CSV table of C-alpha atoms in Angstrom, one decimal:
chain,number,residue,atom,x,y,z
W,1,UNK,CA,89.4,106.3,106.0
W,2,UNK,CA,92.0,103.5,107.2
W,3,UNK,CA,92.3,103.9,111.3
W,4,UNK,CA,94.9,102.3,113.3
W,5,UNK,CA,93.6,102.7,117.1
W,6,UNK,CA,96.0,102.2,119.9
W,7,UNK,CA,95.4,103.2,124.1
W,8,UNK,CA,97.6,106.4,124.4
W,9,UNK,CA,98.0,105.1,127.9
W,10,UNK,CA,100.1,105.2,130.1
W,11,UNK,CA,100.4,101.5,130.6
W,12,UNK,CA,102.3,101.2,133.9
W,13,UNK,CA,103.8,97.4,134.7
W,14,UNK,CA,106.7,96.5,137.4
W,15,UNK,CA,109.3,95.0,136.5
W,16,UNK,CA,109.5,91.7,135.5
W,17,UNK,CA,105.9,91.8,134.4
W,18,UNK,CA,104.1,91.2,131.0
W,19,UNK,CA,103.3,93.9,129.0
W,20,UNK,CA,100.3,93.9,126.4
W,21,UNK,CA,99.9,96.4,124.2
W,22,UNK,CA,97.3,96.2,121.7
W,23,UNK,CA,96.5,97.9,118.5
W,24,UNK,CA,92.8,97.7,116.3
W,25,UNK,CA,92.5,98.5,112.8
W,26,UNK,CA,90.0,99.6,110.4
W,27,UNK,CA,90.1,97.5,107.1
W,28,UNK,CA,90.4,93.9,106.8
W,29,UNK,CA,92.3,94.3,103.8
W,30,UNK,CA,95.2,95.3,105.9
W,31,UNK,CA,98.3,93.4,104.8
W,32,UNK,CA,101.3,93.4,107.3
W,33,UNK,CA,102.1,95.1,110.6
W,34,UNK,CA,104.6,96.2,112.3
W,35,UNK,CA,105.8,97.3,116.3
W,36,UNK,CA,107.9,100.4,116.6
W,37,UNK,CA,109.4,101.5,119.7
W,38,UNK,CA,109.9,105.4,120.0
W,39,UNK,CA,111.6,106.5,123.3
W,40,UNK,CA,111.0,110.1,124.5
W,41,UNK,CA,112.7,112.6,121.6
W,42,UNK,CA,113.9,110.4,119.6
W,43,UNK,CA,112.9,108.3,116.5
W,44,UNK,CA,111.1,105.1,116.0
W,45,UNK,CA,112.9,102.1,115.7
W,46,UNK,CA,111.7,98.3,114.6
W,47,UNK,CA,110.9,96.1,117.1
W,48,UNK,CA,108.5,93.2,115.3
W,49,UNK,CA,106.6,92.9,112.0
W,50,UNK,CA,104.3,90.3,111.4
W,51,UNK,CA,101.9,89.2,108.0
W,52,UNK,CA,100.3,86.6,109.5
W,53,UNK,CA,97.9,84.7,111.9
W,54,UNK,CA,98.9,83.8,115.1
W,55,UNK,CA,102.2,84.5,116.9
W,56,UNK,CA,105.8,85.4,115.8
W,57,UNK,CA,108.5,85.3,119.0
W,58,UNK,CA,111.6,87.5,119.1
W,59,UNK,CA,113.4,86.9,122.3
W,60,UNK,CA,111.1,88.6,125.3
W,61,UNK,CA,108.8,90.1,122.4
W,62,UNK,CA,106.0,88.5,120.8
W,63,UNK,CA,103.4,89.5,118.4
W,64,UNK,CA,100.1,88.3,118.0
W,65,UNK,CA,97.8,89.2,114.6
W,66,UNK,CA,94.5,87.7,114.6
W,67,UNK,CA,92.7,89.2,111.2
W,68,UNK,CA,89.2,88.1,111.8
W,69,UNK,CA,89.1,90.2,114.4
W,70,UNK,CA,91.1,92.7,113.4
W,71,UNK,CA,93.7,93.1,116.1
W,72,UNK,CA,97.4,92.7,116.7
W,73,UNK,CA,99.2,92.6,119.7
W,74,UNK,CA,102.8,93.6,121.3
W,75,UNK,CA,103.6,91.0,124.8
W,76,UNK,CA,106.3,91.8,126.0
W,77,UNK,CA,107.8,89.2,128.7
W,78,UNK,CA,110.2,89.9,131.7
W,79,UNK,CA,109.3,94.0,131.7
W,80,UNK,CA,112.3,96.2,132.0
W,81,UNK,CA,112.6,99.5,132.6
W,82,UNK,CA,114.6,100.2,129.7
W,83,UNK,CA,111.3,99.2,128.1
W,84,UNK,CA,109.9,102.2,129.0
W,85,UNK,CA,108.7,104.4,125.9
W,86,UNK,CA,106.0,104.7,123.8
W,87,UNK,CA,104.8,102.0,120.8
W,88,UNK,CA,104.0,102.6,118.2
W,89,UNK,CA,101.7,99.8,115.8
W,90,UNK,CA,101.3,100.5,111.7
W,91,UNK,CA,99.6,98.8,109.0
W,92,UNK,CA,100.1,98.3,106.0
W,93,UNK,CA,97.1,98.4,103.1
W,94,UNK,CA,96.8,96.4,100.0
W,95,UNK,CA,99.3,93.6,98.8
W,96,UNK,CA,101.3,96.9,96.6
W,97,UNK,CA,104.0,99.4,97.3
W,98,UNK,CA,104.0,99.8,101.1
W,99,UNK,CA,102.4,102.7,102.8
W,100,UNK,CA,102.1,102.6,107.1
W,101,UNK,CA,99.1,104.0,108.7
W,102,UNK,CA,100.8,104.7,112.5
W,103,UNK,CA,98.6,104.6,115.6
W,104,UNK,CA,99.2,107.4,118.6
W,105,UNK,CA,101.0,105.1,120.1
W,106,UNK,CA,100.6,103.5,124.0
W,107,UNK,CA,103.4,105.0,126.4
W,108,UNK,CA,104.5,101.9,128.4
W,109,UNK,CA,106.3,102.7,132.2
W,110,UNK,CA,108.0,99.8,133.5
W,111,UNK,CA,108.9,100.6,137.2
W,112,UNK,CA,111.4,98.9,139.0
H,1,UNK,CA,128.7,102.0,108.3
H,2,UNK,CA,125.3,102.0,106.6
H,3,UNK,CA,122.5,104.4,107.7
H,4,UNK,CA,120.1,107.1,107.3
H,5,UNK,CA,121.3,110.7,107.7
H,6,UNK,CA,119.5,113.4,108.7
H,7,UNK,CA,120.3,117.0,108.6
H,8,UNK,CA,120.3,119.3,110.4
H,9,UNK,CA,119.1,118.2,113.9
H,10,UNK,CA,117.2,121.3,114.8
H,11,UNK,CA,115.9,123.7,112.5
H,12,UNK,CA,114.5,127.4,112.9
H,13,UNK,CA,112.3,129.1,110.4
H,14,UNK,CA,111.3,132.8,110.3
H,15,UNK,CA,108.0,133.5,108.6
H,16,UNK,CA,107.6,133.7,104.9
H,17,UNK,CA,110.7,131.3,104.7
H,18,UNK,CA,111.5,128.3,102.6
H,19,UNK,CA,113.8,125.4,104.6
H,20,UNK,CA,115.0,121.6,103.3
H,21,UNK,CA,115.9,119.4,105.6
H,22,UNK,CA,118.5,116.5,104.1
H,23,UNK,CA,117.4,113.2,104.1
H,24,UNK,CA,120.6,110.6,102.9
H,25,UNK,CA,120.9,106.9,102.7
H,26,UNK,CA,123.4,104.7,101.7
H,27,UNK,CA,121.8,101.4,102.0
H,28,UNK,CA,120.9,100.8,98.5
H,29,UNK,CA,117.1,101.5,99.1
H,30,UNK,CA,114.9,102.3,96.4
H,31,UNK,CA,112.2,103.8,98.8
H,32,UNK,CA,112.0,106.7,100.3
H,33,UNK,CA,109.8,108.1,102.9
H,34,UNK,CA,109.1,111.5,104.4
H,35,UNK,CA,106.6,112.2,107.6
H,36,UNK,CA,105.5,114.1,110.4
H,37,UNK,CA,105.1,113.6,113.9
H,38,UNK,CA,103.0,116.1,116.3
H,39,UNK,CA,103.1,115.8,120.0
H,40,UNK,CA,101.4,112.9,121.3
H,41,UNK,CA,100.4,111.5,117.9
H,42,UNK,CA,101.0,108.9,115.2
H,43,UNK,CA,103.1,109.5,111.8
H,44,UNK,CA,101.7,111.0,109.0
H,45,UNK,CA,102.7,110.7,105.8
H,46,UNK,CA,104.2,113.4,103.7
H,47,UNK,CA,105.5,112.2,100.1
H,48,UNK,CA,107.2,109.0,99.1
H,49,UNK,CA,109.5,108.2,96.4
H,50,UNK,CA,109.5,104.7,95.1
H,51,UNK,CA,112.5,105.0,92.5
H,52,UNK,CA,115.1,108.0,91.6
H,53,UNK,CA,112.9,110.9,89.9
H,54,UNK,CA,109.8,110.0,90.3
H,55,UNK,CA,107.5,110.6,94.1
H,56,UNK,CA,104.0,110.8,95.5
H,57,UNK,CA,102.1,112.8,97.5
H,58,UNK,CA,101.5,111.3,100.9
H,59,UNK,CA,98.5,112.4,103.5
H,60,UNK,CA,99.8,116.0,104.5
H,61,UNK,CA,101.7,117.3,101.3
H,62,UNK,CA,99.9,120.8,101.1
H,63,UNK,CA,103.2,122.8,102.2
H,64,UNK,CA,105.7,120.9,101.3
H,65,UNK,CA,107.8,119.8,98.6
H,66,UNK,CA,110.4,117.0,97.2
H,67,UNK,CA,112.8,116.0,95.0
H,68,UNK,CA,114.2,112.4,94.0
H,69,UNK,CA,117.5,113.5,91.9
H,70,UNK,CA,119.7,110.5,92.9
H,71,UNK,CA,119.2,107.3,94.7
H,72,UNK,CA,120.8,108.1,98.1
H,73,UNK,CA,119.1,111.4,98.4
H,74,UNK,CA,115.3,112.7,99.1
H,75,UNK,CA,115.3,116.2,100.5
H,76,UNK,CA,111.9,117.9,101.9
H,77,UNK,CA,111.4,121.4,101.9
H,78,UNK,CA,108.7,123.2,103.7
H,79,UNK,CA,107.3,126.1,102.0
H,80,UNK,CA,106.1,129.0,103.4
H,81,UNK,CA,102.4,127.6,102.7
H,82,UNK,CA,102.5,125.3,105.2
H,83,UNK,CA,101.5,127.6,108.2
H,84,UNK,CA,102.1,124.8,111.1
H,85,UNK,CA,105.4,123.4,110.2
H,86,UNK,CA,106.8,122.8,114.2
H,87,UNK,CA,106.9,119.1,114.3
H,88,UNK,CA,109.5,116.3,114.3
H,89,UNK,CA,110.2,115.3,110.5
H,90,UNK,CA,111.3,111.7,110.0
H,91,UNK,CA,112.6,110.2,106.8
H,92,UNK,CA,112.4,106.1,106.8
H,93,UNK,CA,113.7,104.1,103.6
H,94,UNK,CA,112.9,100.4,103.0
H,95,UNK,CA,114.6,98.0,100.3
H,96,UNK,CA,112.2,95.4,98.7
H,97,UNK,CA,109.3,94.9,100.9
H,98,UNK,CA,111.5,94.4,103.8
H,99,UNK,CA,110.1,97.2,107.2
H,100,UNK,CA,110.7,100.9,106.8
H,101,UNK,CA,113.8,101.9,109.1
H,102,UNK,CA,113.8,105.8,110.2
H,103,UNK,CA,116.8,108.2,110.5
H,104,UNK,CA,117.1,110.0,113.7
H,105,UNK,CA,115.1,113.3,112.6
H,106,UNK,CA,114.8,116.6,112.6
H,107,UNK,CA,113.1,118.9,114.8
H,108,UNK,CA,111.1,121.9,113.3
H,109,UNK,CA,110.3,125.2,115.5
H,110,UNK,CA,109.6,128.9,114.3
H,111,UNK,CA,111.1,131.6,115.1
């Protein structure tokens, strides 16, 4: 059974802060992984994706993947609190046609 | 304006019924992807379609059904087997092995 584990929270940080978010997974023959971000009632939307070790930077967001120990990671510099929502980490299995596993999801509250 | 239509934004089903919600792209994607999403948890994955006519059975298909009749096009029905439909149904689509993008949803209640 392929898990995706994340904190369901809530992660609270003020503004301006860095927020970590990490997500664990089951199988080290994961493949790629991606960051969603999912505000309240509506659908997830892309926020990073990342195949491999170390760190990939996107403006305030950076993600970490670190294989051996199978764990990636969502910082996210400068907080806002239009950050606010809940993200979402996947995984993909296997090197073929992609399928995500989704975590819960942590809810992230950036106050001002 | 490229995208990923879904229809209608909130559904009602009576018991014993049959409903499809209308998943439409007109990106160009090959793949198609239908899922579920509870309250306070992940996605799970109904049934894929990789190319037009043919799909696969995700992790939750018991209840459900699809069809892959043209390219732009991958509408789920939800059978009356499938006892627990309220949820929030998302259709993603991905080109290549570029990230899966989502439409906006549809939510699912009973009557």
């Amino acid at each position: 059974q392929k898990e995706v584990e994340q904190n369901s929270g809530p992660l609270s940080v003020p503004e301006g802060a860095i927020a970590s978010l990490n997500c664990t997974y089951s199988d080290r023959g994961s493949q790629s992984f991606f960051w969603y971000r999912q505000y309240s009632g509506k659908s997830p939307e892309l926020i990073m994706f990342i195949y491999s070790n170390g760190d990939k930077e996107d403006g305030r967001f950076t993600a970490q993947l670190n294989k051996a120990s199978q764990y990636v990671s969502l910082l996210i510099r400068d907080s806002q609190p239009s950050d606010s929502a809940t993200y979402l980490c996947a995984v993909n299995w296997g090197t073929g046609f992609q399928k995500l596993v989704f975590g819960t999801g942590t809810r992230l509250l950036v106050s001002p | 304006d490229g995208g990923i239509t879904q229809s209608p934004k909130y559904l009602f089903r009576k018991e014993g019924q049959n409903v499809t919600l209308s998943c439409e792209q007109n990106l160009n994607h090959d793949a198609m992807y239908w899922y579920r999403q509870d309250p306070g948890q992940g996605l799970r994955l109904i049934y894929y379609s990789q190319i037009v006519n043919d799909f696969q059975k995700g992790d939750i298909a018991e209840g459900y059904s699809v069809s892959r009749e043209k390219k732009e096009s991958f509408p789920l029905t939800v059978t009356s087997a499938q006892k627990n439909p309220t949820a929030f149904y998302l259709c993603a689509s991905r080109d290549g092995m570029q990230p899966q993008h989502f439409g906006d949803g549809t939510r699912l209640s009973i009557l």
